[in-house]
Coordinates of C-alpha atoms in Angstrom, one line a residue:
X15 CA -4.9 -5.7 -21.4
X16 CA -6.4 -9.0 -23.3
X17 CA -4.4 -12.3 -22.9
X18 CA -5.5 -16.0 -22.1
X19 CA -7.3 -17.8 -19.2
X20 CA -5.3 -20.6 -17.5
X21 CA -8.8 -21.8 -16.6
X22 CA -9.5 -22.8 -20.4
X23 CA -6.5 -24.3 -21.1
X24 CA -6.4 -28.1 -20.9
X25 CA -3.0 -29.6 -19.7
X26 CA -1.6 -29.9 -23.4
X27 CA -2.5 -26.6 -24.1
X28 CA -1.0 -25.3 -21.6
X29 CA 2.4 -27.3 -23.0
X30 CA 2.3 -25.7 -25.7
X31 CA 1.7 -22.3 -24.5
X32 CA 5.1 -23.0 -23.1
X33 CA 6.9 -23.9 -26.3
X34 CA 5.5 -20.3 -28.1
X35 CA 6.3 -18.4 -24.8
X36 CA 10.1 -19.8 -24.8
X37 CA 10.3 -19.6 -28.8
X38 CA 9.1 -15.4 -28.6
X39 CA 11.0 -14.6 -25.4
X40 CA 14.3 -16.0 -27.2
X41 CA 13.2 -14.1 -30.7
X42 CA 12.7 -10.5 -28.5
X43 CA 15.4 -11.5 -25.8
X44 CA 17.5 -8.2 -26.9
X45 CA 14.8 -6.1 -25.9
X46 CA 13.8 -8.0 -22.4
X47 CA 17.6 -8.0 -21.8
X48 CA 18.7 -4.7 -21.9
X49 CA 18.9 -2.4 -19.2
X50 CA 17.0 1.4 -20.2
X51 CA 19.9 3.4 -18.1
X52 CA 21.7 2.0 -21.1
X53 CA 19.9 3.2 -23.8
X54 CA 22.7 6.0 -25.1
X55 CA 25.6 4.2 -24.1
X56 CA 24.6 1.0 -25.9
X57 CA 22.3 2.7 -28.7
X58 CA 19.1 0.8 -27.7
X59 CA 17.5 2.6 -30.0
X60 CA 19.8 1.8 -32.9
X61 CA 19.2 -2.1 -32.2
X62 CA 15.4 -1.5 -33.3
X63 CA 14.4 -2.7 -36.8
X64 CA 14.5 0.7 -38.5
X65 CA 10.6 0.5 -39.6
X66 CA 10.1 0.2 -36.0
X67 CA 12.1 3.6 -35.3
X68 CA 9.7 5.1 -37.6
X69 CA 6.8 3.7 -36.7
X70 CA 7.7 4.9 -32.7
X71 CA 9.2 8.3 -33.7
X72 CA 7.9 10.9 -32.4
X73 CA 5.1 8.9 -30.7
X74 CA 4.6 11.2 -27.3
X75 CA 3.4 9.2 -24.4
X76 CA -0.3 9.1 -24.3
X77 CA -0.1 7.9 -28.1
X78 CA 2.4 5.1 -26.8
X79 CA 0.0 4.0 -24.1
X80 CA -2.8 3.5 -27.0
X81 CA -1.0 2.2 -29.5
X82 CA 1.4 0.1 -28.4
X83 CA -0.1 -1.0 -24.6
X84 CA -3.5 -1.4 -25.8
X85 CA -4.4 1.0 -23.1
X86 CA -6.6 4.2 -24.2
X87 CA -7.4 6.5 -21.6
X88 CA -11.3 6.9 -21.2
X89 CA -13.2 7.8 -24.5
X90 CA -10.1 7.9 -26.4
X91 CA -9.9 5.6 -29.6
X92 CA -6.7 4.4 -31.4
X93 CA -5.9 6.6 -34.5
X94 CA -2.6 5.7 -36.3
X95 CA -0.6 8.3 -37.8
X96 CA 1.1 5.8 -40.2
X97 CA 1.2 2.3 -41.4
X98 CA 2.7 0.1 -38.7
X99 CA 5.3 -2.5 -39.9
X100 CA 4.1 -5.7 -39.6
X101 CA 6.5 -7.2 -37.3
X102 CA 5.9 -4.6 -35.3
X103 CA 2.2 -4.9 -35.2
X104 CA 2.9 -9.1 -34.5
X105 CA 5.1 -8.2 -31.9
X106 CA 2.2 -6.4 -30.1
X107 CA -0.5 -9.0 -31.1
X108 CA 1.5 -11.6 -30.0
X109 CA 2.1 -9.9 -26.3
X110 CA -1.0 -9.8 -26.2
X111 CA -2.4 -13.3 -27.4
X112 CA 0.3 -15.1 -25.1
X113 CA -0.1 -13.5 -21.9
X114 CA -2.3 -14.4 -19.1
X115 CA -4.8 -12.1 -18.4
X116 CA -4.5 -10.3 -15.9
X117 CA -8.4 -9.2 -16.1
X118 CA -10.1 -10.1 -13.0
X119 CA -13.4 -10.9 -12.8
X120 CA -14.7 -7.4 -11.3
X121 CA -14.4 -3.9 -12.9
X122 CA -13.1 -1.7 -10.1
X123 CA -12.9 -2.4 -6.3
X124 CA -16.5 -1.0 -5.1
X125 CA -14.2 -0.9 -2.0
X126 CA -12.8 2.0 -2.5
X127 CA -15.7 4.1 -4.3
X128 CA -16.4 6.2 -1.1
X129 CA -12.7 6.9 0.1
X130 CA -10.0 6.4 -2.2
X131 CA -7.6 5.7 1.0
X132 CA -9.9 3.6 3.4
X133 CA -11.6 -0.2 2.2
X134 CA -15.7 0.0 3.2
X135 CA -15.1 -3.7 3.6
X136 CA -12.6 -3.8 6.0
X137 CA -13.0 -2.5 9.9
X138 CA -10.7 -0.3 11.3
X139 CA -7.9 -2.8 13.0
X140 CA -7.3 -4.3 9.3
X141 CA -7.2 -0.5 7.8
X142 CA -4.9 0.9 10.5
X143 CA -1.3 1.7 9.2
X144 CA -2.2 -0.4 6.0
X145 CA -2.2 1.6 2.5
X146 CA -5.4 1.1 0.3
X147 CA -3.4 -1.5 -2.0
X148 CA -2.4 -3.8 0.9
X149 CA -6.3 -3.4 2.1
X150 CA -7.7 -4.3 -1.1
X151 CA -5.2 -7.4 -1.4
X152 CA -6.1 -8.7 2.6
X153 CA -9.9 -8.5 1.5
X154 CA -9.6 -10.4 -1.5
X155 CA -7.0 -13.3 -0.6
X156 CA -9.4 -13.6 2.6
X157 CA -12.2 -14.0 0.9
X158 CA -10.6 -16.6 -1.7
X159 CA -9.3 -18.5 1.2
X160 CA -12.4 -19.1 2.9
X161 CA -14.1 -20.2 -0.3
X162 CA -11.2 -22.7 -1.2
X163 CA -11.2 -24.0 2.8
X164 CA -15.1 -24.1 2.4
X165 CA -14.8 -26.5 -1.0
X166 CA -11.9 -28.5 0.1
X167 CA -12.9 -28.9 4.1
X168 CA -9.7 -27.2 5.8
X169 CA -10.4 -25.9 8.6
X170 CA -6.6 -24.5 9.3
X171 CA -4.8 -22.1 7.5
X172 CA -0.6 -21.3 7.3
X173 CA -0.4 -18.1 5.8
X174 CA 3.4 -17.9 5.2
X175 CA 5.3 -14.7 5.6
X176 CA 2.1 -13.3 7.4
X177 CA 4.1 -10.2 9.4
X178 CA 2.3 -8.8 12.7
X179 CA -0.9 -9.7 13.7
X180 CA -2.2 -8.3 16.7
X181 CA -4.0 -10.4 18.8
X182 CA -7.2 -8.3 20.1
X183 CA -9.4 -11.7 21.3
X184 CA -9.8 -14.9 22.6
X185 CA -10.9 -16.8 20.2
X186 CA -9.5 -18.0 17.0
X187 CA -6.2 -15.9 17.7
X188 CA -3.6 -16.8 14.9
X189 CA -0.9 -19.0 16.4
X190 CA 2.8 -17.6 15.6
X191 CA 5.8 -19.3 14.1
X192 CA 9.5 -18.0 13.5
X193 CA 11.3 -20.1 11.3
X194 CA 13.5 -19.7 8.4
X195 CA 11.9 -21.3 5.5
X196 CA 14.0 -23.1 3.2
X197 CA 12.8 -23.9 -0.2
X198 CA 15.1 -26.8 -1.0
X199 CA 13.6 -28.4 2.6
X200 CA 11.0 -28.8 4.4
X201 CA 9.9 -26.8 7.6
X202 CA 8.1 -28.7 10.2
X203 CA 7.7 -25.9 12.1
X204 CA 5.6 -24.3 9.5
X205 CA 2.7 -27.0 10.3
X206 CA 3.2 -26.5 14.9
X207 CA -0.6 -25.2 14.2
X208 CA -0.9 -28.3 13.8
X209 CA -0.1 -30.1 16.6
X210 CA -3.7 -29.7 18.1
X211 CA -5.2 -32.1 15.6
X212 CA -4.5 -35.8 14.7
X213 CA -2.5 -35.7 11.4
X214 CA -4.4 -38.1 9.8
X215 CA -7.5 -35.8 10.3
X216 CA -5.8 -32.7 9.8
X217 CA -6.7 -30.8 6.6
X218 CA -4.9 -27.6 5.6
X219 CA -4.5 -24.8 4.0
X220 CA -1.4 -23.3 2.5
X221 CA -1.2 -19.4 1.7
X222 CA 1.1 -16.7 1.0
X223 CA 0.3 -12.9 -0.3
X224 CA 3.4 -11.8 -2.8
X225 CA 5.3 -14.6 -1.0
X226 CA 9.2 -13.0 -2.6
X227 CA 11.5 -15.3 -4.4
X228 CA 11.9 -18.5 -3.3
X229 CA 9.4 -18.5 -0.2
X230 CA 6.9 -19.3 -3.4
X231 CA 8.5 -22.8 -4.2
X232 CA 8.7 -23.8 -0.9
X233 CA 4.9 -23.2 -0.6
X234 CA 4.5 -25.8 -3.4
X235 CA 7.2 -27.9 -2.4
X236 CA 5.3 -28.3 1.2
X237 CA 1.9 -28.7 -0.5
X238 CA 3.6 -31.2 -2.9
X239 CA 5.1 -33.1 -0.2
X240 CA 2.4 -33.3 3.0
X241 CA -0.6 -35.1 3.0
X242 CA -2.0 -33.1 5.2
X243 CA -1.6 -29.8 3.0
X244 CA -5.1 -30.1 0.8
X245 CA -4.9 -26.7 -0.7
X246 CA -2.8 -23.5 -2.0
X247 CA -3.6 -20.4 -2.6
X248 CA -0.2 -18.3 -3.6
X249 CA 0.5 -14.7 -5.2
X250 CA 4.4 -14.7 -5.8
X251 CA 6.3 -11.6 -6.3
X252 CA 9.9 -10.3 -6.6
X253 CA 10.8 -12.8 -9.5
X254 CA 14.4 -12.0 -10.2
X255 CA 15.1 -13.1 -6.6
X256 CA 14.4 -16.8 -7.0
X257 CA 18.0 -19.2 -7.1
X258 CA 19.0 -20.3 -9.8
X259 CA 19.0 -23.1 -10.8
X260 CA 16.5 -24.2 -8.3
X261 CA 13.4 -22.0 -8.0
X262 CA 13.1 -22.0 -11.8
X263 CA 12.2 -24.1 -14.3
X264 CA 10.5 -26.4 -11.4
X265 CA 8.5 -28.2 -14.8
X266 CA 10.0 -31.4 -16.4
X267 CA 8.1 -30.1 -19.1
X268 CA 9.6 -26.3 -19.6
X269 CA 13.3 -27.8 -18.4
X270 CA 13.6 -29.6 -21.6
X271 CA 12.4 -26.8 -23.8
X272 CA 15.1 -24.9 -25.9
X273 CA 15.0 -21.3 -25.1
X274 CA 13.6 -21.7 -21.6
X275 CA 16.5 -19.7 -19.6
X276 CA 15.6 -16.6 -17.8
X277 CA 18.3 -14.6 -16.5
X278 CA 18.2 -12.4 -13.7
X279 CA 17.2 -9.1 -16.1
X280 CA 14.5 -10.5 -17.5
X281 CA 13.1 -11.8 -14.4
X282 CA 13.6 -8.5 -12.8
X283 CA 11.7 -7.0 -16.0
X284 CA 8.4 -8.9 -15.3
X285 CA 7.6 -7.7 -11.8
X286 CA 6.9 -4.3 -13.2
X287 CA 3.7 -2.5 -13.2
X288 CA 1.9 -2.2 -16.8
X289 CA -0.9 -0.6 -15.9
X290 CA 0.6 1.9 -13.2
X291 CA 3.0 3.0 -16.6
X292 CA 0.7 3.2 -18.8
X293 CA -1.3 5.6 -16.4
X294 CA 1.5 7.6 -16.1
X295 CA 1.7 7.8 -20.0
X296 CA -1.7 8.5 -20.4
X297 CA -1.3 11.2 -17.9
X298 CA 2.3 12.5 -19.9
X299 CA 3.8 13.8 -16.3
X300 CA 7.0 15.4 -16.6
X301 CA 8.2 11.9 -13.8
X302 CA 8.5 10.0 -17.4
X303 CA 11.9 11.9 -18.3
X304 CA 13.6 10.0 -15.0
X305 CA 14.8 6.8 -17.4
X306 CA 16.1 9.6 -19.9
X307 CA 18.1 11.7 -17.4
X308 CA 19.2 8.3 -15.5
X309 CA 20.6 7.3 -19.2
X310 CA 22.3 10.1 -20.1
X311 CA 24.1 10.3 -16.3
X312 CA 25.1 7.0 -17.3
X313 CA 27.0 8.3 -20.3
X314 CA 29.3 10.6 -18.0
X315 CA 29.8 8.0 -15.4
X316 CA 31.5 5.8 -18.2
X317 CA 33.3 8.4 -19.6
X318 CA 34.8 9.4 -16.1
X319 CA 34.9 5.5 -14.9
X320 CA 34.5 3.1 -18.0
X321 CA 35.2 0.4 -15.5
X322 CA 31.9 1.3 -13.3
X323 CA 28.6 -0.1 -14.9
X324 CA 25.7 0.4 -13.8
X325 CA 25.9 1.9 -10.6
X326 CA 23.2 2.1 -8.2
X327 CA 22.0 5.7 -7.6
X328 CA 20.2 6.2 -4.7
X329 CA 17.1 8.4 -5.1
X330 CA 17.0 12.2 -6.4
X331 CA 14.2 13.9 -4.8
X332 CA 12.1 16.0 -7.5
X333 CA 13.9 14.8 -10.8
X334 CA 11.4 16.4 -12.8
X335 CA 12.5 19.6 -11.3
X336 CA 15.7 19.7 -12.4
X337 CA 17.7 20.3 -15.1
X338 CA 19.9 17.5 -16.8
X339 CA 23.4 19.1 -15.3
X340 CA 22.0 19.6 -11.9
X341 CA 20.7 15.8 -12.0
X342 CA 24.0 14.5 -13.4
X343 CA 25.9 16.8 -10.7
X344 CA 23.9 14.9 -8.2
X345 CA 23.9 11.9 -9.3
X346 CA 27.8 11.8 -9.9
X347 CA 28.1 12.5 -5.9
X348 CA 25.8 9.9 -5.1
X349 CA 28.2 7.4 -6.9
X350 CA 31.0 8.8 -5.4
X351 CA 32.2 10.9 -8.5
X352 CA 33.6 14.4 -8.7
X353 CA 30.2 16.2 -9.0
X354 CA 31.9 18.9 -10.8
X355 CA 33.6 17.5 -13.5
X356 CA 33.3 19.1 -16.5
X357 CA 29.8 18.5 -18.5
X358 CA 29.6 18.4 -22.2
X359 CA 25.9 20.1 -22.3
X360 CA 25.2 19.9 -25.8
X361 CA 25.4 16.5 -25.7
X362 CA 23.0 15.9 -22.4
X363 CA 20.7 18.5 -24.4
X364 CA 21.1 16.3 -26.9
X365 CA 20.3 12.8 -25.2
X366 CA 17.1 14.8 -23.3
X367 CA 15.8 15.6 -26.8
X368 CA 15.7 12.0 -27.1
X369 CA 13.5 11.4 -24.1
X370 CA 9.9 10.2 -25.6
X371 CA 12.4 7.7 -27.5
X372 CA 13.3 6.3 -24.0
X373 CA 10.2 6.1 -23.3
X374 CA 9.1 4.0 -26.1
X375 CA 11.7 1.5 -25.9
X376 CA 10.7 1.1 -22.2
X377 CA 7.0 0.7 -23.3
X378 CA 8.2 -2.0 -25.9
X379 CA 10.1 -3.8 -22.7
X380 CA 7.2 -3.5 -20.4
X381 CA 4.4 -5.3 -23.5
X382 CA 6.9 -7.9 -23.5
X383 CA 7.5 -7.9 -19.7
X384 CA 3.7 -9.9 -19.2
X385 CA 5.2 -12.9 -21.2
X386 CA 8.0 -14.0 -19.1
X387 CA 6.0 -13.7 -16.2
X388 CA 3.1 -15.8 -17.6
X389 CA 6.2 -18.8 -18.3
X390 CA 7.2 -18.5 -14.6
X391 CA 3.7 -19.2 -13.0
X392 CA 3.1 -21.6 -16.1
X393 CA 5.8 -23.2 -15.2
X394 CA 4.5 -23.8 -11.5
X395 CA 1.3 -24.8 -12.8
X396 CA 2.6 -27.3 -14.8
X397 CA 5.0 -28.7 -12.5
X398 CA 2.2 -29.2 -10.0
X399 CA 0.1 -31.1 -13.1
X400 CA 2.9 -33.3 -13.4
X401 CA 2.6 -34.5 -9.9
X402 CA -1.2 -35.4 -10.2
X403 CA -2.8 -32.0 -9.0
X404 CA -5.3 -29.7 -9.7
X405 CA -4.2 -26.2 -10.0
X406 CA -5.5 -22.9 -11.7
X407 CA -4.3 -19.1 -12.2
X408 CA -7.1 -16.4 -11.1
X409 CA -6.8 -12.7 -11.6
X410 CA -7.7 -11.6 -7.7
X411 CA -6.7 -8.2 -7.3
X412 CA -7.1 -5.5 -9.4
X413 CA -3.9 -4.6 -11.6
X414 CA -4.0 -1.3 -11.0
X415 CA -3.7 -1.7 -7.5
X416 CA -1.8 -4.7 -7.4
X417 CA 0.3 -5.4 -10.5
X418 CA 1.0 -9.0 -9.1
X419 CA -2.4 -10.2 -9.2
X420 CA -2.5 -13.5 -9.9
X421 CA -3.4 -16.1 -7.5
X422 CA -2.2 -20.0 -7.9
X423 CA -4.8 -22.0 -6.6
X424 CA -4.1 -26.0 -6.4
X425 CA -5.8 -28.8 -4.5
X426 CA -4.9 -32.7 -4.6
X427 CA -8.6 -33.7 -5.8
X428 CA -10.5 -32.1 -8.9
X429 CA -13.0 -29.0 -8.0
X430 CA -14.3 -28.7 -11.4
X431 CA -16.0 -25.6 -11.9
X432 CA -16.1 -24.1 -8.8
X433 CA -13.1 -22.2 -9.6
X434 CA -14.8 -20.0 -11.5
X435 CA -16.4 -19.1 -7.7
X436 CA -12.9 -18.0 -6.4
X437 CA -12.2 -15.2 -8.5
X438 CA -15.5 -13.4 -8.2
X439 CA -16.3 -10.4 -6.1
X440 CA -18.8 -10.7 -3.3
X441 CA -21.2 -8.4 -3.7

């Protein structure tokens, strides 16, 4: 998917990238803000322009994943079967033109080119019990660090929220900290490695994979605060779980906008996987009807239980097996229901008609979704700017993999170009 490079933007561009992020999340805020089991009990679909319902109609999911993602499958070109609306086809430029790119700056991980499952980069102790994603993501973020210690002369790392490590040698074995990390406070404990070194000479570097929440403000809260922190290299995840107020806005800049809220839903929203779905439209699997059946088994939970909203149902094995009534059935037991109430079938035939509708509007959530994410690391880039800082956003992993690819890199003295040398593949 095309977008912008945070690289290229000077510091008032990036400003104003803000205000036209703010002013087109407020102007499609009904679509980021509303929850797809909700799409029959709420008519979704009904709150779409109706040139837009005609434009999507009918649309069956490989279409949608060209079309409206941007996202042909191989050789296929974009054929339109009608004149888009305008609006519609802004809507979809403007996703596009406002995002950050989430391109990095290698085509697919050579990695994996012999064995889908095992990295040819990595040696066995890092591959063991570690899924090919996770793999790809320690080679990359390990090779990024190095370069950034190399350019900015740490010669310690903190790599927060870390896990196991198993210690197989004597030398350079990672020393261990277990501390509650508070984002409003700083941890001393985070920096015992630490203690070995003078802390006027010390020089250090800061790092955390998918760092969830709040654990990613505290990373720039400690580089912002210690001296002896000269670099950060951070991949944040799990948006919807940062406090709020508190982990968002962190700019002076974006706090002042008009607009510049996002609540929990749409923070939720941008921590999906764009590229994973539109695979899976591409590929038109009968998995895509699960958002249909999950809204229609919403309908009769509000019939039998208006006062119950959006329950959480815990996982049907093999929904695309089943039939509408016998994934209702379950899923009425799961939220503690009468499975056997009485079903009216036409209308669940009815509301499964409607599936590749369900589908669309989730498509036209998910184009959006890449915007709100872009304002919360923009916002982290610009509140580090404000405090005198150098600091960049690389695509490092590949989205397909890793839909949470992008890496904040920040130092306290200017590297110029040789930022372009961190997002790079070694060959």
């Amino acid at each position: 998917m095309p977008g912008v490079s945070a690289r290229g933007l000077s510091h008032e561009a990036r400003r104003q990238l803000a205000v036209n992020l703010t002013r087109v999340v407020t102007l499609y805020r009904s679509i980021l803000d509303a929850y797809i089991i909700e799409f029959f009990t709420d008519n979704l679909w009904g709150t779409l322009p109706c040139s837009w319902q005609e434009a999507l109609d009918g649309l069956n999911p490989p279409q949608l994943a060209t079309l409206l993602l941007g996202m042909p499958g191989e050789g296929e070109v974009a054929r339109y079967r009608s004149v888009w609306p305008l609006t519609l086809l802004a809507l979809k430029s403007t996703a596009y033109a406002l995002a950050f790119t989430r391109t990095p700056g290698f085509q697919t991980p050579s990695e994996f080119l012999e064995n889908p499952s095992q990295s040819s980069r990595l040696t066995a102790p890092f591959r063991k019990h570690v899924r090919p994603k996770k793999q790809h993501e320690i080679r990359r973020l390990g090779e990024l660090v190095k370069k950034l210690s190399d350019l900015t002369g740490c010669t310690q790392v903190v790599d927060v929220g870390s896990g196991q490590v198993v210690q197989t040698g004597p030398r350079h074995r990672p020393h261990h900290v277990v501390r509650w990390v508070d984002s409003t406070a700083l941890c001393e404990e985070l920096l015992l490695p630490l203690e070995n070194s003078p802390r006027s000479e010390a020089r250090l570097l800061l790092t955390g994979l998918h760092a969830c929440g709040d654990l990613s403000v505290a990373l720039l809260r400690h580089f912002s605060c210690r001296p002896e922190v000269a670099a950060l290299a951070s991949v944040g995840c799990c948006y919807m779980k940062l406090s709020d107020p508190g982990g968002y806005p962190l700019s002076q800049w974006v706090a002042g906008l008009p607009g510049c809220e996002l609540p929990y839903r749409l923070r939720e929203g941008a921590c999906h996987a764009l590229e994973e779905y539109a695979e899976r439209l591409q590929k038109a699997g009968p998995g895509l009807r699960t958002h249909c059946y999950r809204a229609a088994l919403e309908t009769v939970i509000r019939r039998a239980r208006p006062e119950l909203r959006r329950p959480g149902v815990q996982g049907i094995p093999r929904v695309h097996e089943l039939k509408i009534e016998e994934y209702v059935q379950r899923g009425l037991q799961r939220v503690g229901l009468d499975p056997h109430l009485p079903l009216n079938l036409a209308a669940l035939r009815a509301h499964q008609a409607q599936e590749n509708r369900v589908v669309a509007f989730f498509s036209l959530a998910l184009l959006l979704a890449p915007l709100v994410e872009t304002l919360i690391l923009l916002d982290r880039l610009l509140y580090l700017q404000e405090q005198g800082f150098h600091a960049e956003l690389l695509p490092i992993f590949s989205p397909e993999l890793s839909p949470r690819n992008l890496v904040l890199v920040a130092t306290k003295r200017p590297l110029g170009e040789t930022f372009s040398v961190l997002e790079t593949e070694d060959s």
